[in-house]
């Protein structure tokens, strides 16, 4: 469904040598699939996600969604960034931020309020609908950004280290929320993380990237039953084997 073909990105730099962030990266995210992109910090994961969304033009290669070239964010795609604080409007409340992305969708005001309320309930923020983003903790801001992405109702979710800055307990809850919603609603997910365990826990497929410039080191199928469980899955032999294999790849 979402295909990345021979994608390269070199950042031009005034006065410096141009920085090559991606070198001929290819992989596909099948419809309804959950694919994680895993790699060391600075290897080019965010660059890849920005190119996949059409927000950033690649130097070479192509991104296609359902066979159509992606040159700007397609309407069926939602993006959830690492730094939610920077992507929420500070002058709108949490509910207002969600209503904002629904403004061009069909439906009455009441319907949209119901969609926003449901998304906020899913991330446990019902009591904070009327708060401003800057009145929330970092983890709560991240949950608000997730709620906004879910409320938007896109088939394809692109997430860039969305849980990197939340506490461990919240992180597990949000991982399970994302896995549940993705399964229930048949979402197609491309999830960026630098955390091996998180990638294995959530994904059907993990694409391991090399140190910069990023190339695909390996693509691993994760053979673990769903729904997954924070305790049982992480103790499963197959989880531990996948984790070990990826660890070895990243150490190369
Ligand atoms: P990651 O998300 O894996 O941490 P990034 O995609 O953010 O990595 O960055 C990959 C490389 O590209 C880094 O060396 C970074 O400094 C460089 N880079 C990222 N964005 C820009 C930019 N706008 N201009 C120049 N270099 C950039
Ligand atoms: Mg990044």
mmCIF file with all atom_site columns, C-alpha atoms in Angstrom, residues 1-9 21-30 35-37 44-71 74 77 79 156-158 188-192 205 207 209 214-216 219:
data_model
loop_
_atom_site.group_PDB
_atom_site.id
_atom_site.type_symbol
_atom_site.label_atom_id
_atom_site.label_alt_id
_atom_site.label_comp_id
_atom_site.label_asym_id
_atom_site.label_entity_id
_atom_site.label_seq_id
_atom_site.pdbx_PDB_ins_code
_atom_site.Cartn_x
_atom_site.Cartn_y
_atom_site.Cartn_z
_atom_site.occupancy
_atom_site.B_iso_or_equiv
_atom_site.pdbx_formal_charge
_atom_site.auth_seq_id
_atom_site.auth_comp_id
_atom_site.auth_asym_id
_atom_site.auth_atom_id
_atom_site.pdbx_PDB_model_num
ATOM 1  C CA . UNK A 1 1   ? 0.000  0.000  0.000  1.00 0.00 ? 1   UNK A CA 1
ATOM 2  C CA . UNK A 1 2   ? 2.733  2.466  1.022  1.00 0.00 ? 2   UNK A CA 1
ATOM 3  C CA . UNK A 1 3   ? 5.926  1.846  -0.917 1.00 0.00 ? 3   UNK A CA 1
ATOM 4  C CA . UNK A 1 4   ? 9.305  3.470  -0.480 1.00 0.00 ? 4   UNK A CA 1
ATOM 5  C CA . UNK A 1 5   ? 11.493 2.856  -3.528 1.00 0.00 ? 5   UNK A CA 1
ATOM 6  C CA . UNK A 1 6   ? 15.197 3.678  -3.652 1.00 0.00 ? 6   UNK A CA 1
ATOM 7  C CA . UNK A 1 7   ? 14.773 6.729  -1.464 1.00 0.00 ? 7   UNK A CA 1
ATOM 8  C CA . UNK A 1 8   ? 17.840 8.917  -0.969 1.00 0.00 ? 8   UNK A CA 1
ATOM 9  C CA . UNK A 1 9   ? 18.089 12.274 0.729  1.00 0.00 ? 9   UNK A CA 1
ATOM 10 C CA . UNK A 1 21  ? 20.847 11.141 5.491  1.00 0.00 ? 21  UNK A CA 1
ATOM 11 C CA . UNK A 1 22  ? 19.333 8.330  3.405  1.00 0.00 ? 22  UNK A CA 1
ATOM 12 C CA . UNK A 1 23  ? 20.937 6.050  0.843  1.00 0.00 ? 23  UNK A CA 1
ATOM 13 C CA . UNK A 1 24  ? 18.608 4.067  -1.405 1.00 0.00 ? 24  UNK A CA 1
ATOM 14 C CA . UNK A 1 25  ? 16.115 2.877  1.178  1.00 0.00 ? 25  UNK A CA 1
ATOM 15 C CA . UNK A 1 26  ? 13.364 0.575  -0.089 1.00 0.00 ? 26  UNK A CA 1
ATOM 16 C CA . UNK A 1 27  ? 10.562 -1.227 1.743  1.00 0.00 ? 27  UNK A CA 1
ATOM 17 C CA . UNK A 1 28  ? 6.801  -1.496 1.724  1.00 0.00 ? 28  UNK A CA 1
ATOM 18 C CA . UNK A 1 29  ? 4.056  -1.219 4.311  1.00 0.00 ? 29  UNK A CA 1
ATOM 19 C CA . UNK A 1 30  ? 1.198  -3.538 3.315  1.00 0.00 ? 30  UNK A CA 1
ATOM 20 C CA . UNK A 1 35  ? 5.935  -1.690 10.202 1.00 0.00 ? 35  UNK A CA 1
ATOM 21 C CA . UNK A 1 36  ? 8.561  -0.147 12.482 1.00 0.00 ? 36  UNK A CA 1
ATOM 22 C CA . UNK A 1 37  ? 11.633 1.695  11.319 1.00 0.00 ? 37  UNK A CA 1
ATOM 23 C CA . UNK A 1 44  ? 17.800 9.417  9.128  1.00 0.00 ? 44  UNK A CA 1
ATOM 24 C CA . UNK A 1 45  ? 14.532 8.013  10.505 1.00 0.00 ? 45  UNK A CA 1
ATOM 25 C CA . UNK A 1 46  ? 12.746 11.361 10.739 1.00 0.00 ? 46  UNK A CA 1
ATOM 26 C CA . UNK A 1 47  ? 14.046 12.282 7.303  1.00 0.00 ? 47  UNK A CA 1
ATOM 27 C CA . UNK A 1 48  ? 12.578 9.063  5.936  1.00 0.00 ? 48  UNK A CA 1
ATOM 28 C CA . UNK A 1 49  ? 9.211  9.700  7.608  1.00 0.00 ? 49  UNK A CA 1
ATOM 29 C CA . UNK A 1 50  ? 9.073  13.265 6.299  1.00 0.00 ? 50  UNK A CA 1
ATOM 30 C CA . UNK A 1 51  ? 9.797  11.986 2.781  1.00 0.00 ? 51  UNK A CA 1
ATOM 31 C CA . UNK A 1 52  ? 7.171  9.236  3.183  1.00 0.00 ? 52  UNK A CA 1
ATOM 32 C CA . UNK A 1 53  ? 4.558  11.878 4.060  1.00 0.00 ? 53  UNK A CA 1
ATOM 33 C CA . UNK A 1 54  ? 5.482  14.088 1.141  1.00 0.00 ? 54  UNK A CA 1
ATOM 34 C CA . UNK A 1 55  ? 6.468  16.967 3.436  1.00 0.00 ? 55  UNK A CA 1
ATOM 35 C CA . UNK A 1 56  ? 10.093 16.685 2.330  1.00 0.00 ? 56  UNK A CA 1
ATOM 36 C CA . UNK A 1 57  ? 11.180 16.051 -1.262 1.00 0.00 ? 57  UNK A CA 1
ATOM 37 C CA . UNK A 1 58  ? 13.704 13.204 -1.599 1.00 0.00 ? 58  UNK A CA 1
ATOM 38 C CA . UNK A 1 59  ? 16.890 13.681 -3.597 1.00 0.00 ? 59  UNK A CA 1
ATOM 39 C CA . UNK A 1 60  ? 16.196 10.417 -5.439 1.00 0.00 ? 60  UNK A CA 1
ATOM 40 C CA . UNK A 1 61  ? 13.636 7.655  -5.299 1.00 0.00 ? 61  UNK A CA 1
ATOM 41 C CA . UNK A 1 62  ? 9.896  7.568  -4.967 1.00 0.00 ? 62  UNK A CA 1
ATOM 42 C CA . UNK A 1 63  ? 7.129  7.188  -2.403 1.00 0.00 ? 63  UNK A CA 1
ATOM 43 C CA . UNK A 1 64  ? 3.768  5.831  -3.494 1.00 0.00 ? 64  UNK A CA 1
ATOM 44 C CA . UNK A 1 65  ? 0.499  5.322  -1.665 1.00 0.00 ? 65  UNK A CA 1
ATOM 45 C CA . UNK A 1 66  ? -1.868 2.892  -3.408 1.00 0.00 ? 66  UNK A CA 1
ATOM 46 C CA . UNK A 1 67  ? 0.167  3.301  -6.563 1.00 0.00 ? 67  UNK A CA 1
ATOM 47 C CA . UNK A 1 68  ? 0.000  7.108  -6.615 1.00 0.00 ? 68  UNK A CA 1
ATOM 48 C CA . UNK A 1 69  ? 3.175  9.154  -6.121 1.00 0.00 ? 69  UNK A CA 1
ATOM 49 C CA . UNK A 1 70  ? 3.226  11.053 -2.807 1.00 0.00 ? 70  UNK A CA 1
ATOM 50 C CA . UNK A 1 71  ? 4.270  14.683 -3.301 1.00 0.00 ? 71  UNK A CA 1
ATOM 51 C CA . UNK A 1 74  ? -2.272 12.677 1.273  1.00 0.00 ? 74  UNK A CA 1
ATOM 52 C CA . UNK A 1 77  ? -2.542 9.937  6.097  1.00 0.00 ? 77  UNK A CA 1
ATOM 53 C CA . UNK A 1 79  ? 1.294  12.267 11.108 1.00 0.00 ? 79  UNK A CA 1
ATOM 54 C CA . UNK A 1 156 ? -2.422 5.443  7.302  1.00 0.00 ? 156 UNK A CA 1
ATOM 55 C CA . UNK A 1 157 ? -0.602 6.573  10.437 1.00 0.00 ? 157 UNK A CA 1
ATOM 56 C CA . UNK A 1 158 ? 2.994  7.792  10.390 1.00 0.00 ? 158 UNK A CA 1
ATOM 57 C CA . UNK A 1 188 ? -1.699 0.887  8.094  1.00 0.00 ? 188 UNK A CA 1
ATOM 58 C CA . UNK A 1 189 ? 1.116  2.040  10.377 1.00 0.00 ? 189 UNK A CA 1
ATOM 59 C CA . UNK A 1 190 ? 4.679  3.194  9.830  1.00 0.00 ? 190 UNK A CA 1
ATOM 60 C CA . UNK A 1 191 ? 6.222  3.681  13.268 1.00 0.00 ? 191 UNK A CA 1
ATOM 61 C CA . UNK A 1 192 ? 9.662  5.177  13.902 1.00 0.00 ? 192 UNK A CA 1
ATOM 62 C CA . UNK A 1 205 ? 7.766  -6.183 10.409 1.00 0.00 ? 205 UNK A CA 1
ATOM 63 C CA . UNK A 1 207 ? 13.007 -2.500 9.135  1.00 0.00 ? 207 UNK A CA 1
ATOM 64 C CA . UNK A 1 209 ? 18.439 0.889  9.441  1.00 0.00 ? 209 UNK A CA 1
ATOM 65 C CA . UNK A 1 214 ? 20.721 5.077  6.569  1.00 0.00 ? 214 UNK A CA 1
ATOM 66 C CA . UNK A 1 215 ? 20.449 1.948  4.468  1.00 0.00 ? 215 UNK A CA 1
ATOM 67 C CA . UNK A 1 216 ? 18.251 -1.038 5.184  1.00 0.00 ? 216 UNK A CA 1
ATOM 68 C CA . UNK A 1 219 ? 13.842 -6.508 7.308  1.00 0.00 ? 219 UNK A CA 1
#
